[in-house]
GROMACS .gro file of C-alpha atoms in nm:
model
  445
    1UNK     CA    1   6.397   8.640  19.945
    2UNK     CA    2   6.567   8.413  19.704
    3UNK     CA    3   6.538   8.149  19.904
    4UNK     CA    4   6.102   8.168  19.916
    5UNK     CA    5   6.064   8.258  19.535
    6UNK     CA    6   6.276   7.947  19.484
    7UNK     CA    7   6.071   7.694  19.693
    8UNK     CA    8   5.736   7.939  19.505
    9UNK     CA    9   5.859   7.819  19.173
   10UNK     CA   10   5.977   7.435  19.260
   11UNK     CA   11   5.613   7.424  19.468
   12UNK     CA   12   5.424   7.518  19.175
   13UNK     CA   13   5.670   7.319  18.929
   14UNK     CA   14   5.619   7.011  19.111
   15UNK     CA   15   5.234   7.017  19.122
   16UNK     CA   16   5.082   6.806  18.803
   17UNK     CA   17   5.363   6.727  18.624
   18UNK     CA   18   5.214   6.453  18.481
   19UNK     CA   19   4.957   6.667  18.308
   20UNK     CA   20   5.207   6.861  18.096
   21UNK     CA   21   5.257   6.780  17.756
   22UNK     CA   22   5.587   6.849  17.582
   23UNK     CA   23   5.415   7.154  17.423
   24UNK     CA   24   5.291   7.296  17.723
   25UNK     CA   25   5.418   7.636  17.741
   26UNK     CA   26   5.304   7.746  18.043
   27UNK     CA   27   5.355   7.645  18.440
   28UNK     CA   28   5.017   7.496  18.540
   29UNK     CA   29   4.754   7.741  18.726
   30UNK     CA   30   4.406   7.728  18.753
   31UNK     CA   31   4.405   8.169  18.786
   32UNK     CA   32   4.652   8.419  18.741
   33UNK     CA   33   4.554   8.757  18.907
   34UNK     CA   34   4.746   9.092  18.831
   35UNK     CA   35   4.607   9.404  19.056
   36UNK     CA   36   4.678   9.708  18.821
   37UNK     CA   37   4.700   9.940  19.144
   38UNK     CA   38   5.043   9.829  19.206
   39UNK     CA   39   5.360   9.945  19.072
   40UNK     CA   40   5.541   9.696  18.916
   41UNK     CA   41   5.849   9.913  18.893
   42UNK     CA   42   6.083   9.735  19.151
   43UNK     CA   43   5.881   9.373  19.142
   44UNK     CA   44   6.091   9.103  19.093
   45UNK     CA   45   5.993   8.949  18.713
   46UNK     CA   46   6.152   8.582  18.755
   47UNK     CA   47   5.864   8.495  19.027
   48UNK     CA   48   5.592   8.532  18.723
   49UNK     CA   49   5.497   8.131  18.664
   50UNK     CA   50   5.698   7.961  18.387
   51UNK     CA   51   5.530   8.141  17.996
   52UNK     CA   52   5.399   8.393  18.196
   53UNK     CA   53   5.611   8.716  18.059
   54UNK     CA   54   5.735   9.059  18.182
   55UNK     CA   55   5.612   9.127  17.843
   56UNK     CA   56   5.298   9.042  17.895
   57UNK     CA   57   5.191   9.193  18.229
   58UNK     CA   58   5.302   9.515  18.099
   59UNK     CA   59   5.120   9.537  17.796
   60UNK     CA   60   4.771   9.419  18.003
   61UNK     CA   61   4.855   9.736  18.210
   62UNK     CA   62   4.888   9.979  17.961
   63UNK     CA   63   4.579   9.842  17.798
   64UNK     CA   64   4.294  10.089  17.694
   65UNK     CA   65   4.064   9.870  17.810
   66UNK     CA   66   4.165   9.868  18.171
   67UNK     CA   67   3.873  10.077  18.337
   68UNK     CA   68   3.854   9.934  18.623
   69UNK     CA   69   4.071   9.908  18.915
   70UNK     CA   70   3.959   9.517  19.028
   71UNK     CA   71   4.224   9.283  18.920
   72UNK     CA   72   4.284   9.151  18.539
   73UNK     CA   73   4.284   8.764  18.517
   74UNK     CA   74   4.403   8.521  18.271
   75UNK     CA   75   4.292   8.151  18.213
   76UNK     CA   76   4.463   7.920  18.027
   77UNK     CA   77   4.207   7.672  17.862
   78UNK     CA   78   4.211   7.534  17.510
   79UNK     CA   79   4.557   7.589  17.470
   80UNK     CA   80   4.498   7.984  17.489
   81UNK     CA   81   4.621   8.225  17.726
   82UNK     CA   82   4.324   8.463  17.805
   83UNK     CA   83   4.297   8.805  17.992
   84UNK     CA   84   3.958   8.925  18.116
   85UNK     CA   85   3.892   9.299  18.254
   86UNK     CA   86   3.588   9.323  18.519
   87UNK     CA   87   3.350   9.562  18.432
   88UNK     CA   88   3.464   9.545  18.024
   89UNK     CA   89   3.326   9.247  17.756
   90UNK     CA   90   3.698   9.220  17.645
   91UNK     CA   91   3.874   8.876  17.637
   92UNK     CA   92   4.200   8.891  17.533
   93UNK     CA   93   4.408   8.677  17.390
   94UNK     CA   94   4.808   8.623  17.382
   95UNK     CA   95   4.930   8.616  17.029
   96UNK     CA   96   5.304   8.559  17.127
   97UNK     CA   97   5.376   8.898  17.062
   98UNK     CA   98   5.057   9.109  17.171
   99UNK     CA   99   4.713   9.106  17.335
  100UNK     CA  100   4.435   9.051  17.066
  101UNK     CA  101   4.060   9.072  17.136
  102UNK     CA  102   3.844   8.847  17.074
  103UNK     CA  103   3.502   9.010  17.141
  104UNK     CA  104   3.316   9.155  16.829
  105UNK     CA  105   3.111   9.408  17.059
  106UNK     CA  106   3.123   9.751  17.157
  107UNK     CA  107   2.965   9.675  17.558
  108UNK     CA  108   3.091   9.744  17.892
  109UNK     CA  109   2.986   9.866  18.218
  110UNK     CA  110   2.715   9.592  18.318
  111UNK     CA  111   2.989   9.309  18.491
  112UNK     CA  112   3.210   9.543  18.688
  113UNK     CA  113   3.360   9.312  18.977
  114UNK     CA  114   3.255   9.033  18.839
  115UNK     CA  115   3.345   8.627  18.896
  116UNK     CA  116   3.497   8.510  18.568
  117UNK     CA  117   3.551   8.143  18.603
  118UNK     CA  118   3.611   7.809  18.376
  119UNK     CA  119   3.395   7.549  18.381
  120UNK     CA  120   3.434   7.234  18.139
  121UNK     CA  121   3.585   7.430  17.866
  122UNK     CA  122   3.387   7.748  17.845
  123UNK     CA  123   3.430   8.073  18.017
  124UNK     CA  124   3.164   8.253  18.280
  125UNK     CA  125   3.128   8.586  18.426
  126UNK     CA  126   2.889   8.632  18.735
  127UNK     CA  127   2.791   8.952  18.842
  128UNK     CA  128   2.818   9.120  18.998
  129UNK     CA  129   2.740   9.507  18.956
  130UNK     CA  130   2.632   9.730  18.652
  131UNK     CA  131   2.365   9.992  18.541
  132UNK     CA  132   2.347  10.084  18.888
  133UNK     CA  133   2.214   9.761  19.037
  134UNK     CA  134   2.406   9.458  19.198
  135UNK     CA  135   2.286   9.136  18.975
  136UNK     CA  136   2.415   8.733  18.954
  137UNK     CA  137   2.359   8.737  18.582
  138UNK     CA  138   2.567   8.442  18.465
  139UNK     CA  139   2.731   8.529  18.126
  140UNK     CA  140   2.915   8.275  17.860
  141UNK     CA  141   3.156   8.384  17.608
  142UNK     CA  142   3.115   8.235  17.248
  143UNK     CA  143   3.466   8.228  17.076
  144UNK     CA  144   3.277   8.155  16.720
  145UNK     CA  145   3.069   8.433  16.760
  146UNK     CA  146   3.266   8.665  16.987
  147UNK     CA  147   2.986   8.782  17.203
  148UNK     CA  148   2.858   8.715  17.559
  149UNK     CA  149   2.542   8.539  17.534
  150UNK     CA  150   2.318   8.485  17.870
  151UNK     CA  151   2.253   8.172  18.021
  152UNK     CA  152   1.886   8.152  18.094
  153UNK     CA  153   1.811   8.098  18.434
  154UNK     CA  154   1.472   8.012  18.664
  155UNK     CA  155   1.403   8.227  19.021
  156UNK     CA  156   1.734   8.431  18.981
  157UNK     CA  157   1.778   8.681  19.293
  158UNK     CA  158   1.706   9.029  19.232
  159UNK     CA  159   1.911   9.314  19.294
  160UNK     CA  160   2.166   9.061  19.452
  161UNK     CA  161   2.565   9.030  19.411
  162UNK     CA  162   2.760   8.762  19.596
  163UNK     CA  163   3.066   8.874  19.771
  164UNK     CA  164   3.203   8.530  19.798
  165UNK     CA  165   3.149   8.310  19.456
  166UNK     CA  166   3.248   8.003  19.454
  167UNK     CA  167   3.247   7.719  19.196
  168UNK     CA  168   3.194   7.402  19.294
  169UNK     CA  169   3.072   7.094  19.008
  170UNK     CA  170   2.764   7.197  18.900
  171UNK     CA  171   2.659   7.424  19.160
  172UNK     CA  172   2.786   7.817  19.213
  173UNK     CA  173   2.783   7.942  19.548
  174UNK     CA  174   2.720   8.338  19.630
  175UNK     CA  175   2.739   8.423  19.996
  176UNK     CA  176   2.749   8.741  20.194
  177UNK     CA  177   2.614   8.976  19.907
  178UNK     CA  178   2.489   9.279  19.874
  179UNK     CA  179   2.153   9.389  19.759
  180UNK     CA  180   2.145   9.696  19.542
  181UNK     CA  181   1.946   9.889  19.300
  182UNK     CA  182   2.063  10.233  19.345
  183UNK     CA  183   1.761  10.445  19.151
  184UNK     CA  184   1.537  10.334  19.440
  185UNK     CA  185   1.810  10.381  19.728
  186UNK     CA  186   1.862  10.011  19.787
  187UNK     CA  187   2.195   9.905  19.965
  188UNK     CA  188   2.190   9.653  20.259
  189UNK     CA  189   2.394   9.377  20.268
  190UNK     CA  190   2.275   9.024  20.310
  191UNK     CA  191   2.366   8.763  20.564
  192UNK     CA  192   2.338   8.453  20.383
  193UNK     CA  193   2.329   8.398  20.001
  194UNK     CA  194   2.178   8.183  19.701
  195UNK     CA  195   2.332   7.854  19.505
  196UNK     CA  196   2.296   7.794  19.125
  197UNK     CA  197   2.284   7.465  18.994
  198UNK     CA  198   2.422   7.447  18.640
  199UNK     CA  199   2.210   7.084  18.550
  200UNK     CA  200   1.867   7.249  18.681
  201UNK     CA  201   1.917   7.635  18.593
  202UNK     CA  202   1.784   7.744  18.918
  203UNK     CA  203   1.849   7.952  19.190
  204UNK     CA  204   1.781   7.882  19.545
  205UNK     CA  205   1.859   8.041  19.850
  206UNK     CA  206   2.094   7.913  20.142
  207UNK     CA  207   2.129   8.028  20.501
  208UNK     CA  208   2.459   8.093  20.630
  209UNK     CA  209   2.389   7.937  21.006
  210UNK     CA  210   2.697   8.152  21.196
  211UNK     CA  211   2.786   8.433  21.411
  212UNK     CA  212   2.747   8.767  21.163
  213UNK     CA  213   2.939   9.101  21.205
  214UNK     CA  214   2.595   9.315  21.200
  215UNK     CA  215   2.561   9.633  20.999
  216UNK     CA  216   2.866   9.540  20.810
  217UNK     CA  217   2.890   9.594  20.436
  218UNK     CA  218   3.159   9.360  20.315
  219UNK     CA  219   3.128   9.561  19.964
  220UNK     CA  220   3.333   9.447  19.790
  221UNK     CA  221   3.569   9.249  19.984
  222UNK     CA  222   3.830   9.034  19.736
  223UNK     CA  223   3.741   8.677  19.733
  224UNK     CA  224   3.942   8.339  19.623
  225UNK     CA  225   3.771   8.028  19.459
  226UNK     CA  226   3.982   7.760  19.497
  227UNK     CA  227   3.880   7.380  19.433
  228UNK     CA  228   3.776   7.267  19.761
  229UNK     CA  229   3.744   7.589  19.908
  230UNK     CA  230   3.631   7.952  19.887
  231UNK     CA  231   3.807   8.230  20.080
  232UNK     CA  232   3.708   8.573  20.151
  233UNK     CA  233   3.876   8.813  20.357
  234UNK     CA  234   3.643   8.877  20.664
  235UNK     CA  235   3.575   9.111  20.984
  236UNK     CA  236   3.443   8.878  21.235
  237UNK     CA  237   3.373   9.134  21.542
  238UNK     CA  238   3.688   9.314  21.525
  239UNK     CA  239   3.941   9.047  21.427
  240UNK     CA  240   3.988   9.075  21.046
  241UNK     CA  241   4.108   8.773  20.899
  242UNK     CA  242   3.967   8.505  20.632
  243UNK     CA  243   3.637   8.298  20.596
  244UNK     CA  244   3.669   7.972  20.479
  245UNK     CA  245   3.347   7.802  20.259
  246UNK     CA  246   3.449   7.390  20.242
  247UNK     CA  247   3.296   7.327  19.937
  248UNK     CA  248   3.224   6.949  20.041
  249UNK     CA  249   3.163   6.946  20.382
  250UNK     CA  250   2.911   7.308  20.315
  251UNK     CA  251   3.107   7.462  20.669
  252UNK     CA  252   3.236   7.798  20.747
  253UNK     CA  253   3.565   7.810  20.905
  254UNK     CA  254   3.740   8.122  21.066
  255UNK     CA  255   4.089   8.250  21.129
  256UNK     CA  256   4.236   8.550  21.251
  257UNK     CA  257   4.533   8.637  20.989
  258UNK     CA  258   4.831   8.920  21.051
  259UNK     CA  259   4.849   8.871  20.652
  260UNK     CA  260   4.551   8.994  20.553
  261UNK     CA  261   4.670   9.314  20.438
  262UNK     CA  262   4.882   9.144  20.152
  263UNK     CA  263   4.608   8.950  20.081
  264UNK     CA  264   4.396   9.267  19.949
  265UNK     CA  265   4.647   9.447  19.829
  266UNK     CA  266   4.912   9.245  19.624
  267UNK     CA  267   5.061   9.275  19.298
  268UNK     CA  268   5.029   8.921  19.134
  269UNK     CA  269   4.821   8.597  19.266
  270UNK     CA  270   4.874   8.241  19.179
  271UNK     CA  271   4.592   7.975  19.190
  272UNK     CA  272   4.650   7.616  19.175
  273UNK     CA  273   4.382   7.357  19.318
  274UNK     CA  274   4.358   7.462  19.689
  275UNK     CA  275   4.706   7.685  19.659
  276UNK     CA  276   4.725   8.025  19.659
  277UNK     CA  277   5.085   8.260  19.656
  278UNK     CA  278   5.045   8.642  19.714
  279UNK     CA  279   5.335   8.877  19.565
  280UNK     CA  280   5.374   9.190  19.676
  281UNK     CA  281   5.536   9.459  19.493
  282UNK     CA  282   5.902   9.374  19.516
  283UNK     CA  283   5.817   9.008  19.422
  284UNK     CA  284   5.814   8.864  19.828
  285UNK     CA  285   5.562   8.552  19.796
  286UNK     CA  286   5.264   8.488  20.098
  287UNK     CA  287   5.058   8.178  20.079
  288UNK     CA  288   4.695   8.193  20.176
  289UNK     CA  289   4.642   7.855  20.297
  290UNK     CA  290   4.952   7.688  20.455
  291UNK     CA  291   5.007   7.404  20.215
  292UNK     CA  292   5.006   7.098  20.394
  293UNK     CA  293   4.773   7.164  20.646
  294UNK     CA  294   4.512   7.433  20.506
  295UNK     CA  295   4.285   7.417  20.755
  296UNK     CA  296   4.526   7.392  21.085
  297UNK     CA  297   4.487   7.779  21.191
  298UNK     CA  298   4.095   7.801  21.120
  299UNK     CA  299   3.807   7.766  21.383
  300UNK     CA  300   3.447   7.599  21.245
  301UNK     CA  301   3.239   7.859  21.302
  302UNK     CA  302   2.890   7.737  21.078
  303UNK     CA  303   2.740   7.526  20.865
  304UNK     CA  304   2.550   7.611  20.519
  305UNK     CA  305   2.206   7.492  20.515
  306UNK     CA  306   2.046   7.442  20.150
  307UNK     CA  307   1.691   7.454  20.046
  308UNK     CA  308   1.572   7.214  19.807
  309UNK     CA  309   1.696   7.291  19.499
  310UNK     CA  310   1.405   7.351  19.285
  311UNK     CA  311   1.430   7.224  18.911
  312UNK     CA  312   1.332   7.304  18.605
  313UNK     CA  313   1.092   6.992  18.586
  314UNK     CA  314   0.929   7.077  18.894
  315UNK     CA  315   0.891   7.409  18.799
  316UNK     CA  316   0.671   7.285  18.486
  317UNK     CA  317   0.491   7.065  18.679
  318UNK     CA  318   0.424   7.369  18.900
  319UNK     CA  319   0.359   7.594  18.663
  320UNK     CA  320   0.081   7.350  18.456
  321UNK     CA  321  -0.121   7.308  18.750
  322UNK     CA  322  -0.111   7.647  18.859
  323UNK     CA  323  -0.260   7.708  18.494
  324UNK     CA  324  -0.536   7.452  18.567
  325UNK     CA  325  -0.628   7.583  18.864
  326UNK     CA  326  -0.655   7.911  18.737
  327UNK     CA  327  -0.825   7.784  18.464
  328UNK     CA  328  -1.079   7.602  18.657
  329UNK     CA  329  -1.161   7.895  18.890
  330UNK     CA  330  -1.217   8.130  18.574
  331UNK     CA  331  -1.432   7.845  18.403
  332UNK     CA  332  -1.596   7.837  18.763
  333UNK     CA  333  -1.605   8.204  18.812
  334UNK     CA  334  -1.784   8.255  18.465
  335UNK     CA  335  -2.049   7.983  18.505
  336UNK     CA  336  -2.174   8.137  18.820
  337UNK     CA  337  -2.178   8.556  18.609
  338UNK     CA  338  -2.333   8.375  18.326
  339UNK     CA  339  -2.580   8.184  18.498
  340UNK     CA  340  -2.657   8.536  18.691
  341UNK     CA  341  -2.656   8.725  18.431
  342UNK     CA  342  -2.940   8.497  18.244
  343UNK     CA  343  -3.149   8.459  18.555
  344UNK     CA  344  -3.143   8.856  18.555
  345UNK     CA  345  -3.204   8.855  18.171
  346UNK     CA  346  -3.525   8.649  18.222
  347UNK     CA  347  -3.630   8.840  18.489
  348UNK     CA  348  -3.589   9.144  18.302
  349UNK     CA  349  -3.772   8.991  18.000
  350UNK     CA  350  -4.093   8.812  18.242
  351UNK     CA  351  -4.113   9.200  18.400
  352UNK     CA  352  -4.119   9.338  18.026
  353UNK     CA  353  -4.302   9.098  17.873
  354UNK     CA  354  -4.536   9.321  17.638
  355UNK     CA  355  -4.946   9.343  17.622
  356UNK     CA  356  -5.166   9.175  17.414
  357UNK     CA  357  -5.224   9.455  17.249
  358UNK     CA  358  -4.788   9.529  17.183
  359UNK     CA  359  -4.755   9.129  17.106
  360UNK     CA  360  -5.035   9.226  16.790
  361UNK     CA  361  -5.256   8.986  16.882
  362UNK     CA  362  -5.541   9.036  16.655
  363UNK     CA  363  -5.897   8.970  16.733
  364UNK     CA  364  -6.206   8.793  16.543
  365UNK     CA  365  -6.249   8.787  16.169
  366UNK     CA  366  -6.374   9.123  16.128
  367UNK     CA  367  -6.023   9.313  16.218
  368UNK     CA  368  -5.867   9.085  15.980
  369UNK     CA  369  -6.074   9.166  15.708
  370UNK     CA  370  -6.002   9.555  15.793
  371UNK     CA  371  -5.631   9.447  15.764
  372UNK     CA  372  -5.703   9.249  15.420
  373UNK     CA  373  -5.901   9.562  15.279
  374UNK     CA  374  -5.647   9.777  15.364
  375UNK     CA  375  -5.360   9.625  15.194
  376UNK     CA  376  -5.590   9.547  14.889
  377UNK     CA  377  -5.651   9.921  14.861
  378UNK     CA  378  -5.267  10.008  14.867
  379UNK     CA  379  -5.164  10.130  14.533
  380UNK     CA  380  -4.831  10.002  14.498
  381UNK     CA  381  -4.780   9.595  14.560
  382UNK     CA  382  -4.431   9.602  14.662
  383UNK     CA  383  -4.363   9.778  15.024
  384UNK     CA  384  -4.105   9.852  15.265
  385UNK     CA  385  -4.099   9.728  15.631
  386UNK     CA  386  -4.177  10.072  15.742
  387UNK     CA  387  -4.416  10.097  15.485
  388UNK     CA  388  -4.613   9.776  15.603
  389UNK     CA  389  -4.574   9.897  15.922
  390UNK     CA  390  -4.821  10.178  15.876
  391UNK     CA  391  -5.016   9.971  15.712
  392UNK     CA  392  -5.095   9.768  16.039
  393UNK     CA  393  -5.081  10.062  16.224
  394UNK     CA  394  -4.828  10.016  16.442
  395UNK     CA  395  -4.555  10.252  16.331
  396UNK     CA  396  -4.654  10.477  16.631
  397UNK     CA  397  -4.446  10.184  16.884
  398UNK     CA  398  -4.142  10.326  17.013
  399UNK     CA  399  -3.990  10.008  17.056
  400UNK     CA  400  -3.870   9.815  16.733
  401UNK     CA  401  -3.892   9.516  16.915
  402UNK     CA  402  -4.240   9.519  16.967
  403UNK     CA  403  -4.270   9.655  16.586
  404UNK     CA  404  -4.150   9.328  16.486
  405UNK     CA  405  -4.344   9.131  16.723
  406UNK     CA  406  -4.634   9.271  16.628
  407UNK     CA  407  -4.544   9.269  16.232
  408UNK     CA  408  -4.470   8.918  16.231
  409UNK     CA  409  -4.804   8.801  16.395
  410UNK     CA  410  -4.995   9.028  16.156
  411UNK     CA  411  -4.824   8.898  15.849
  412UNK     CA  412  -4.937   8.517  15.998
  413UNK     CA  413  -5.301   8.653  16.095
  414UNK     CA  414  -5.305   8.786  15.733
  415UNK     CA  415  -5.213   8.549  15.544
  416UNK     CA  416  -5.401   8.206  15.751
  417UNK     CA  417  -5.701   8.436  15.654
  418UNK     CA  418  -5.638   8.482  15.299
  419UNK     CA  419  -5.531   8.129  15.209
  420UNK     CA  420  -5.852   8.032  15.337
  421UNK     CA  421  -6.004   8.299  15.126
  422UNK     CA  422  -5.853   8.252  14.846
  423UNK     CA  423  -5.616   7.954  14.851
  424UNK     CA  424  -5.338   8.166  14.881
  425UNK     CA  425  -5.057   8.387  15.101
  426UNK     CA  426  -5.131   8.780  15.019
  427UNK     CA  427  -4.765   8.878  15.180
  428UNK     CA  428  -4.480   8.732  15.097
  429UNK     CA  429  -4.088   8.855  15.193
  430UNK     CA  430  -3.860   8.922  14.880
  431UNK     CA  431  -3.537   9.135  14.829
  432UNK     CA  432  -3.494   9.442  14.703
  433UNK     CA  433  -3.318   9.467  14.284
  434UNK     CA  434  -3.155   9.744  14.387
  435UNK     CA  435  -2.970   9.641  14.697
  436UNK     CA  436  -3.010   9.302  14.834
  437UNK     CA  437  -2.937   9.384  15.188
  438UNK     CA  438  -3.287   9.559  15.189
  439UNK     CA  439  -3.570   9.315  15.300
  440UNK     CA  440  -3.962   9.429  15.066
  441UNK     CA  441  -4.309   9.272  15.097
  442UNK     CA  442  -4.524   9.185  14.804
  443UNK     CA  443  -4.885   9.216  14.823
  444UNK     CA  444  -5.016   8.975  14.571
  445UNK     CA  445  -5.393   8.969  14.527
   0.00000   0.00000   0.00000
């Protein structure tokens, strides 16, 4: 036993040497990963990377915020060692003497097994269950603010968490997921996945062209990102063993594995580029890829076919001439009501088109001068519409319309016979002192 945490240590010792400073105080790793369903009681402390403390692993286990039983991992980035929980906001950070935390909120519950990851300097968390739906909601942590802010994203999947999530540049890969949304009894897994592209925003989906284990929820099955792979552990028919994503070459590889028991359940998990050492509870070391030839016991089994990534510049181009188009049909769509609805309007107004005797058309001399006497023999000189109306006798119409019709040709009829009379109009329109709203009529003899 000795003898493999030795060549453990001098492997990972030897690996980027020349990336140390003098003031690095840690072995380099790209993840740490401490399962807190494991005793620790007999495990063997000296195999813990170089800065990496008894200390330490201790106090993140007797942590209040441990809630979940996924495993804690730590980053170092920035010249800070941080701790993140799955399913809590919390990122700790080691003082030298003690965990402090550096998120402000009071949240937790929405990123249970989630994919916390680094990516040029800032930290992520995907996923990928919470609130009682599965979701690829891709969260960064501000360290000024100390709050997880979303990054806004176009054509996310719904109801969808990745088992496998893999980084790779500027894309994130989520394969073999599971779609849930548990208030409307959703829960089926899915055979192939979606890919996020960090310079576009987007989400698109990818098929996963290989032979599937059907009916079989892989929820939630651990997963390794590593940085030119991505391993999950796998049932493929009935062997279980591990799936390997190549990153560069988008295949699927397979192998059958005898180790794939310590490979779920382990105490502590080191990362480094495409290296990964399981310890089990007593401290005995198992690599997941066999480091100079990772690939020698795996069988291709598929390729990964993308879609054409969609981005956000073609989605705006999209989306304006959608708009037009829409636009256009409404503008169409309302030329052909309003050009109906005034051909019915005329219609209706030929069919109603009133007598000569509702249009007030007033005949020969001698009903005008009826009309003239009558007005002459009012007592008052200033008179209301209604007022006039009885005058011309046509108070008795039911419609107003037709009232003012009527009215209006009178007034004319009356007044082209006065002028020539008399040289002058006999009605004339004013507005009332009182209120200036109401409309009167003088009759000036």
């Amino acid at each position: 036993m000795k003898a493999a945490i030795l060549f453990v240590v001098l492997f990972f010792t030897s690996l980027n040497l020349p990336a140390q400073s003098d003031k690095q105080a840690y072995a380099p790793f790209d993840w740490i990963k401490i399962n807190p369903k494991e005793s620790f009681d007999r495990y063997a402390w000296e195999t813990l990377p170089q800065g990496i403390t008894q200390v330490m692993v201790e106090s993140l286990l007797a942590s209040p915020y441990l809630t979940s039983d996924d495993p804690i991992t730590l980053f170092y980035f920035k010249e800070q060692l941080i701790a993140v929980i799955p399913c809590r906001f919390e990122v700790l950070k080691w003082t030298g003497e003690s965990w402090d935390n550096l998120y402000k909120g009071s949240g937790s519950g929405f990123n249970c097994h989630a994919h916390f990851f680094v990516r040029e300097g800032k930290l992520y968390s995907m996923g990928r269950y919470g609130f009682w739906r599965a979701h690829s909601e891709l969260l960064e942590f501000d360290f000024e603010t100390g709050y997880w802010e979303f990054v806004p994203v176009s054509s996310p999947p719904m109801n969808y968490g990745g088992v496998g999530i893999f980084v790779d540049g500027d894309r994130v890969i989520s394969i073999l997921g599971e779609n849930i949304h548990q208030p409307s009894n959703v829960f089926y897994p899915d055979k192939n996945g979606y890919v996020f592209d960090f310079t576009s925003k987007a989400w698109s989906s990818i098929q996963l062209d290989f032979p599937v284990q059907k009916n079989l929820s892989s929820w939630i099955m651990p997963a390794y990102d590593l940085k030119d792979y991505g391993v999950q552990l796998y049932q493929l028919d009935a062997h279980l063993g591990l799936l390997l994503l190549h990153k560069k070459e988008n295949t699927l590889y397979f192998a059958k594995d005898n180790d794939f028991g310590k490979f779920k359940s382990f105490s502590v998990a080191v990362a480094l580029e495409n290296n990964v050492v399981f310890f089990d509870r007593y401290g005995d070391p198992t690599f997941l890829l066999h480091p100079p030839a990772p690939l020698e016991k795996f069988t291709k089994v598929g390729d990964i076919r993308y879609t054409k990534q969609t981005s956000s510049l073609v989605l705006e181009d999209w989306s304006f001439y959608l708009l037009a188009g829409l636009l256009l049909l409404m503008a169409v769509v309302g030329g052909l009501w309003w050009k109906k609805n005034r051909v019915s309007k005329t219609s209706d107004t030929t069919e109603s088109e009133p007598t000569a005797e509702e249009q007030g058309t007033v005949d020969g001399e001698e009903d005008i001068a009826r009309m003239v006497a009558r007005l002459l023999a009012h007592p008052q000189s200033l008179v209301d519409v209604h007022q006039l109306d009885d005058l011309f006798g046509t108070a008795a119409l039911e419609s107003l319309d037709y009232r003012r019709v009527r009215r209006s040709r009178y007034i004319k009829a009356v007044n082209q016979y006065f002028q020539g009379q008399h040289g002058k109009e006999l009605i004339s329109r004013t507005k009332s002192e009182a209120d200036k709203r109401i409309i009167l009529y003088r009759i000036s003899p």
